[in-house]
Short mmCIF file of C-alpha atoms and ligand atoms in Angstrom, two decimals:
data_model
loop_
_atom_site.label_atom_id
_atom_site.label_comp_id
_atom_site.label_asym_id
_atom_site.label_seq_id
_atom_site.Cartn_x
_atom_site.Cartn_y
_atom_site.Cartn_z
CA UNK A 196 103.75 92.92 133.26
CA UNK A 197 102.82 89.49 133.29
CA UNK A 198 105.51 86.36 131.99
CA UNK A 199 104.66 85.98 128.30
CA UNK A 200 102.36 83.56 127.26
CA UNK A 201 103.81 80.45 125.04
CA UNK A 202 101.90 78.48 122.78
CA UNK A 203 103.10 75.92 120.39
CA UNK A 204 101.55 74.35 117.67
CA UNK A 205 102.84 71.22 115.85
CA UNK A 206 102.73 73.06 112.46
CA UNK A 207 102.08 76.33 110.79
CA UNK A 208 98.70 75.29 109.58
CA UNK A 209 98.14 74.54 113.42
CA UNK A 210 99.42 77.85 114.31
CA UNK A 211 97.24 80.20 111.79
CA UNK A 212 93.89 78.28 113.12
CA UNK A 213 95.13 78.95 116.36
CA UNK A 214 95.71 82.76 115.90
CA UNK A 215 92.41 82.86 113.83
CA UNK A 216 90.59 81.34 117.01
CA UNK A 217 92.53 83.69 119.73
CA UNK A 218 91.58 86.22 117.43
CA UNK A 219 87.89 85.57 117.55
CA UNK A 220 87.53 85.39 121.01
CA UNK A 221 89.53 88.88 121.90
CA UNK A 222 86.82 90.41 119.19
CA UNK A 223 83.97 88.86 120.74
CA UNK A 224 85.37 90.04 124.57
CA UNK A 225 86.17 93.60 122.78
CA UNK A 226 82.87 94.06 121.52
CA UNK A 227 80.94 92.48 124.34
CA UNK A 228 82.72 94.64 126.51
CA UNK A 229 84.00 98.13 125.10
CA UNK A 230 81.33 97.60 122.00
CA UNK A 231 84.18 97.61 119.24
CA UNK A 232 87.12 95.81 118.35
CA UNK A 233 90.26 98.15 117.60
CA UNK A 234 92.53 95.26 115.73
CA UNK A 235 95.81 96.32 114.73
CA UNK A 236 97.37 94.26 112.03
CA UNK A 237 100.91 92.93 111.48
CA UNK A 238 102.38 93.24 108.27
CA UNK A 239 105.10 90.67 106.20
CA UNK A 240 104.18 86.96 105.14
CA UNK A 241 103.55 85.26 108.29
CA UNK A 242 99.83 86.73 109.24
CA UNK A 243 98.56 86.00 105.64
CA UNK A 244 97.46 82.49 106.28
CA UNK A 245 95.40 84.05 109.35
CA UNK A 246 93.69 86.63 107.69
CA UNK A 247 92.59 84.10 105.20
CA UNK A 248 91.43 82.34 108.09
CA UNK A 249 89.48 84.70 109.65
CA UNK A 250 87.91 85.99 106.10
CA UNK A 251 86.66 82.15 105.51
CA UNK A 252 85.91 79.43 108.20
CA UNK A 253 85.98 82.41 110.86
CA UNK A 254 83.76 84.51 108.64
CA UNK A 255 80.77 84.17 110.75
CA UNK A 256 82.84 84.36 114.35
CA UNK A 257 83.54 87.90 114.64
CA UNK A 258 80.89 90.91 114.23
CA UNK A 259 83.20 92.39 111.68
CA UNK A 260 80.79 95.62 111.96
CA UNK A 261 82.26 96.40 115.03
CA UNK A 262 85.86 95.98 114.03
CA UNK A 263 88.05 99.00 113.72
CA UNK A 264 91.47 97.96 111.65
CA UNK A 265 94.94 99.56 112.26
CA UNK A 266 98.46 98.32 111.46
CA UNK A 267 101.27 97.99 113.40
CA UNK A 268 103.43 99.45 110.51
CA UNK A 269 103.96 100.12 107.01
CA UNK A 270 106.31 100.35 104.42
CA UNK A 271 106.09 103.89 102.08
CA UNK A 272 104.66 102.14 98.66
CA UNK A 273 101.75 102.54 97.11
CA UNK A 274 98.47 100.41 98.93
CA UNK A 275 98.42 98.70 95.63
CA UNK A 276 101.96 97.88 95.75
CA UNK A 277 103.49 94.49 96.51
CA UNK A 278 104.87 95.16 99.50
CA UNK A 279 102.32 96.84 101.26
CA UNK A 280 100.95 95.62 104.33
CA UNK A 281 97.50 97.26 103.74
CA UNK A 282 97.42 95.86 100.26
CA UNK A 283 98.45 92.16 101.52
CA UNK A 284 95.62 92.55 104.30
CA UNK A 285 93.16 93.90 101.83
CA UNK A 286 93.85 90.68 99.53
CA UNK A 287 93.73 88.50 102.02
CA UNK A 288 90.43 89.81 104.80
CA UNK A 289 89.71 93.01 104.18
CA UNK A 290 88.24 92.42 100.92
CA UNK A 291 86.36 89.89 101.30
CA UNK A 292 84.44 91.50 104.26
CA UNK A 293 81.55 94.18 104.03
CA UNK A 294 82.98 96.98 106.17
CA UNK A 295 82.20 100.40 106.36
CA UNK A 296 85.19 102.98 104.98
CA UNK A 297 85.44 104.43 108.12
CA UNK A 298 86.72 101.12 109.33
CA UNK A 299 89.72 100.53 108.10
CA UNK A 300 92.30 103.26 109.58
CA UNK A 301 95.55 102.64 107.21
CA UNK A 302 98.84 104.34 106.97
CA UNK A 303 99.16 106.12 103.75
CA UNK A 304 102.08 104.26 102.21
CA UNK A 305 101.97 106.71 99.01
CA UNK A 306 102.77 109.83 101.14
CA UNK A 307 105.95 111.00 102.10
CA UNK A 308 106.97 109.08 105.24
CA UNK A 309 107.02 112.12 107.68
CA UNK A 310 103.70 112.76 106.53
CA UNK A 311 102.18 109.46 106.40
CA UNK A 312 103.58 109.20 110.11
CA UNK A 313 102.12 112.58 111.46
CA UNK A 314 98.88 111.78 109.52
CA UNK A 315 98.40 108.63 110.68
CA UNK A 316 99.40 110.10 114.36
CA UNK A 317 96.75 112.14 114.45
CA UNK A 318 94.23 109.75 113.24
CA UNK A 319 94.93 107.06 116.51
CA UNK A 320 94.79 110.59 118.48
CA UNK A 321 91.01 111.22 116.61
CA UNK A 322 90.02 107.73 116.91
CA UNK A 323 90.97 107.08 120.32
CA UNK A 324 89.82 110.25 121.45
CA UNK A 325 93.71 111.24 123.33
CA UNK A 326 93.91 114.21 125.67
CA UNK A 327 97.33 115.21 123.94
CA UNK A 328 100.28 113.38 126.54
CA UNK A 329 97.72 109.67 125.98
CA UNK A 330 98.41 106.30 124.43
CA UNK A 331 95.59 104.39 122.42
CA UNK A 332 94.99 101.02 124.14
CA UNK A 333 94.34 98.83 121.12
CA UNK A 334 92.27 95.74 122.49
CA UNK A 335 95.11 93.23 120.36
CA UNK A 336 98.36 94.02 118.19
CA UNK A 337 99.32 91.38 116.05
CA UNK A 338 103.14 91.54 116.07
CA UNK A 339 106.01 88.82 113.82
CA UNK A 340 109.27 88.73 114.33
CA UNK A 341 111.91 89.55 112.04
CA UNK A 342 115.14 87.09 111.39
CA UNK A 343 116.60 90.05 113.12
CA UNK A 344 114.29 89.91 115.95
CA UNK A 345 112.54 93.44 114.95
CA UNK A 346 108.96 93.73 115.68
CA UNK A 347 106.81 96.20 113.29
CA UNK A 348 109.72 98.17 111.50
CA UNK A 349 111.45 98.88 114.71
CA UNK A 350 115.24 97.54 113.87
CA UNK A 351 118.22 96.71 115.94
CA UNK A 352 120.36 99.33 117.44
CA UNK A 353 117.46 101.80 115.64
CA UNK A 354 117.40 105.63 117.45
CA UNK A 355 113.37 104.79 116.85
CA UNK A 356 113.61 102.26 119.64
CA UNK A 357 113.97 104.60 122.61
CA UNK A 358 111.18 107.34 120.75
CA UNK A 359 108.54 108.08 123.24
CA UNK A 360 107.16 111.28 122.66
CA UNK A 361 105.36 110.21 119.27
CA UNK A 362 103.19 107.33 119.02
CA UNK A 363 104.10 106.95 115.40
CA UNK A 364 107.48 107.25 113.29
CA UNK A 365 109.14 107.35 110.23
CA UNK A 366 112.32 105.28 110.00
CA UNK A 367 114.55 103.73 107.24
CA UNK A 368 115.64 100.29 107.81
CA UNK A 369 118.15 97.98 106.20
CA UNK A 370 115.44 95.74 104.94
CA UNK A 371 113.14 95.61 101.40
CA UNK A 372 111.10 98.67 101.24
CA UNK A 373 113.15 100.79 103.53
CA UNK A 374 111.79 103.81 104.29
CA UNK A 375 108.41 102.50 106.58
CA UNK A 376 106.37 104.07 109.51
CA UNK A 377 105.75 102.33 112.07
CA UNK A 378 103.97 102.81 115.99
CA UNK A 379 106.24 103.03 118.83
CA UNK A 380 107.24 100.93 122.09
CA UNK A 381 105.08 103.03 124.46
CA UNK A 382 101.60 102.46 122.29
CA UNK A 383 102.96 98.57 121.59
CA UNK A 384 103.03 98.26 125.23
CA UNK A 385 99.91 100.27 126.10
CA UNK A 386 97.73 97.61 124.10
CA UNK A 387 95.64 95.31 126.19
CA UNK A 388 96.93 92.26 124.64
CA UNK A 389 100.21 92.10 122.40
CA UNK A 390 100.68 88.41 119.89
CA UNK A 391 103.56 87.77 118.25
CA UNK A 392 102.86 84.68 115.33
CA UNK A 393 105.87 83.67 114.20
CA UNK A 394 106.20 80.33 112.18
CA UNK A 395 108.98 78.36 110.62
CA UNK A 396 112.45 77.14 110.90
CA UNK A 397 114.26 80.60 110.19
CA UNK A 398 113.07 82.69 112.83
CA UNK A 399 113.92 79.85 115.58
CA UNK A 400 116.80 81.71 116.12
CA UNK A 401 115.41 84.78 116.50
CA UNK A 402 112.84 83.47 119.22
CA UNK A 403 115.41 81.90 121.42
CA UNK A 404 116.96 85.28 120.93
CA UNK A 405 113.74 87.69 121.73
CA UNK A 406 113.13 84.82 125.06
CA UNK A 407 115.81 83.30 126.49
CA UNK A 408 118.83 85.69 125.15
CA UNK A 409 120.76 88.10 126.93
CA UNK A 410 118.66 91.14 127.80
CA UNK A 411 119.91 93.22 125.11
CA UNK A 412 117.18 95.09 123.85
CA UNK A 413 118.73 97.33 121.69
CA UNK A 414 120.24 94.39 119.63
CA UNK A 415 116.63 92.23 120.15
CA UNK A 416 114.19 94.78 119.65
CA UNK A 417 111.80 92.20 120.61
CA UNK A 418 112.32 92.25 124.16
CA UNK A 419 110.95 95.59 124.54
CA UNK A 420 107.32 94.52 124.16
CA UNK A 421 106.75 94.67 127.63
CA UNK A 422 102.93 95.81 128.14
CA UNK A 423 102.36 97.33 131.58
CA UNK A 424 99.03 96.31 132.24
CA UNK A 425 98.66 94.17 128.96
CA UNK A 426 99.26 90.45 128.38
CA UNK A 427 101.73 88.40 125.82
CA UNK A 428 101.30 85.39 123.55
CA UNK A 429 103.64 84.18 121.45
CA UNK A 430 101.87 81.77 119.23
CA UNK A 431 104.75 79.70 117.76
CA UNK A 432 104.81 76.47 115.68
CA UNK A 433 107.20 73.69 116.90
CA UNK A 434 109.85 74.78 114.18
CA UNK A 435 110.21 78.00 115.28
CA UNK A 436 110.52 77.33 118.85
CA UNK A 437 113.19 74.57 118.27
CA UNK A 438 115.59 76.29 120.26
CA UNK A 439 113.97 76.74 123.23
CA UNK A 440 114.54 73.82 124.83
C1 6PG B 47 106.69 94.20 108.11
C2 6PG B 47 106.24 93.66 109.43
C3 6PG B 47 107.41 93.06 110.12
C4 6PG B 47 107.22 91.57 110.01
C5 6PG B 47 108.50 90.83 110.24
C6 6PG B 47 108.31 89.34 109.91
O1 6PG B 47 106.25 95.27 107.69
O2 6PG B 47 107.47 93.47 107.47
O3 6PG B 47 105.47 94.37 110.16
O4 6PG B 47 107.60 93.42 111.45
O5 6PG B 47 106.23 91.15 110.93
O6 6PG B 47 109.49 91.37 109.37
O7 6PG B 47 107.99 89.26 108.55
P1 6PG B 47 107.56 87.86 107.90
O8 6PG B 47 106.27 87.45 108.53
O9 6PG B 47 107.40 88.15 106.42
O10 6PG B 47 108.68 86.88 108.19
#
């Protein structure tokens, strides 16, 4: 795997035109390329700004017709709920787009967890096409970075951490909306390209934590997105990388 890749920007507004432009280019290579665009989403607050982004000035960038949307994890409300990841994607791009149904490949939130995880299992399996030991290779995961240094709704010291005979799981964290599903480590580090945005004073800890701590990954979840043959960018604005030095 190759060092990660650092970018600052001097603020967050910076840093979400930034992610919007990476963003656009890693479509256009996708489709050029494979002919689609398999873009798997990050959920929380951070990302909203971006998907604005990209459903506005960056409207016209991206041949959304060839985009196939996943997320990176959910938490088990309803899609119409306020904490759903699907629902704050919806609000923010998805709606404002004119995609297909069969485009937009989201975990089902409203099911039981076990279900919604096995479900949406089998769906990466159907639209990836897996021979039954295989890994989808999304073209870009969008990861943040929790205060805790957790990446999708894998937590510290979390038995899902080490998981790597499912691509998906159901877990329970210590966090709002507890019980979430969320992919694993191996298909996070089978993606082509994995970036984290992460913005803002409170998670500088957490970043100087995820790259320059102790190797502790069980405590810093974070530093097990590794990709073997993939590439990492942390796009960062300058407050959250104030402790790197
Ligand atoms: C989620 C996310 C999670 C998020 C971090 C950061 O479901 O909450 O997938 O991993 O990216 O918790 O969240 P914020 O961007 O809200 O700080």
């Amino acid at each position: 795997m190759s060092e990660p890749k650092l970018i600052v920007l001097d603020n967050a507004e910076a840093l979400h035109v930034r992610a919007a432009e990476e963003i656009a280019h890693i479509a256009g290579e996708a489709i050029c390329t494979d002919g689609e665009f398999t873009f798997c989403l990050t959920g929380g607050n951070t990302p909203k700004p971006t998907y604005e982004l990209l459903a506005s000035r960056f409207d016209h960038s991206i041949d959304w017709s060839e985009v196939q949307f996943f997320w990176g994890d959910e938490r088990c409300v309803p899609p119409d709920s306020e904490g759903s990841n699907f629902g704050m994607a919806h609000q923010a791009l998805l709606s404002r787009l004119d995609l297909r149904p069969d485009q937009v490949h989201r975990i089902q939130g409203e099911a039981p967890p076990e279900e919604a995880a096995r479900s949406y299992e089998a769906e990466l399996r159907r639209c990836f096409n897996l021979a039954p030991e295989a890994l989808p290779a999304f073209n870009l995961i969008l990861l943040g970075l929790g205060d805790n240094v957790h990446v999708a709704s894998l937590f510290p010291h979390h038995p899902a951490l080490h998981i790597a005979d499912r691509l998906v799981v159901a877990v329970e964290v210590e966090a709002p909306q507890p019980r979430r599903v969320s992919l694993t480590i191996p298909v996070i580090n089978n993606a082509a390209r994995v970036m984290f945005i992460v913005s803002g004073e409170n998670k500088a800890a957490a970043v100087k934590d995820a790259l320059r701590g102790p190797r502790d990954p069980d405590r810093f979840p974070a530093q097990l997105v590794a990709p073997a043959h993939g590439e990492v960018v942390w796009l960062l604005d300058r407050a959250a990388a104030r402790l790197l030095g």
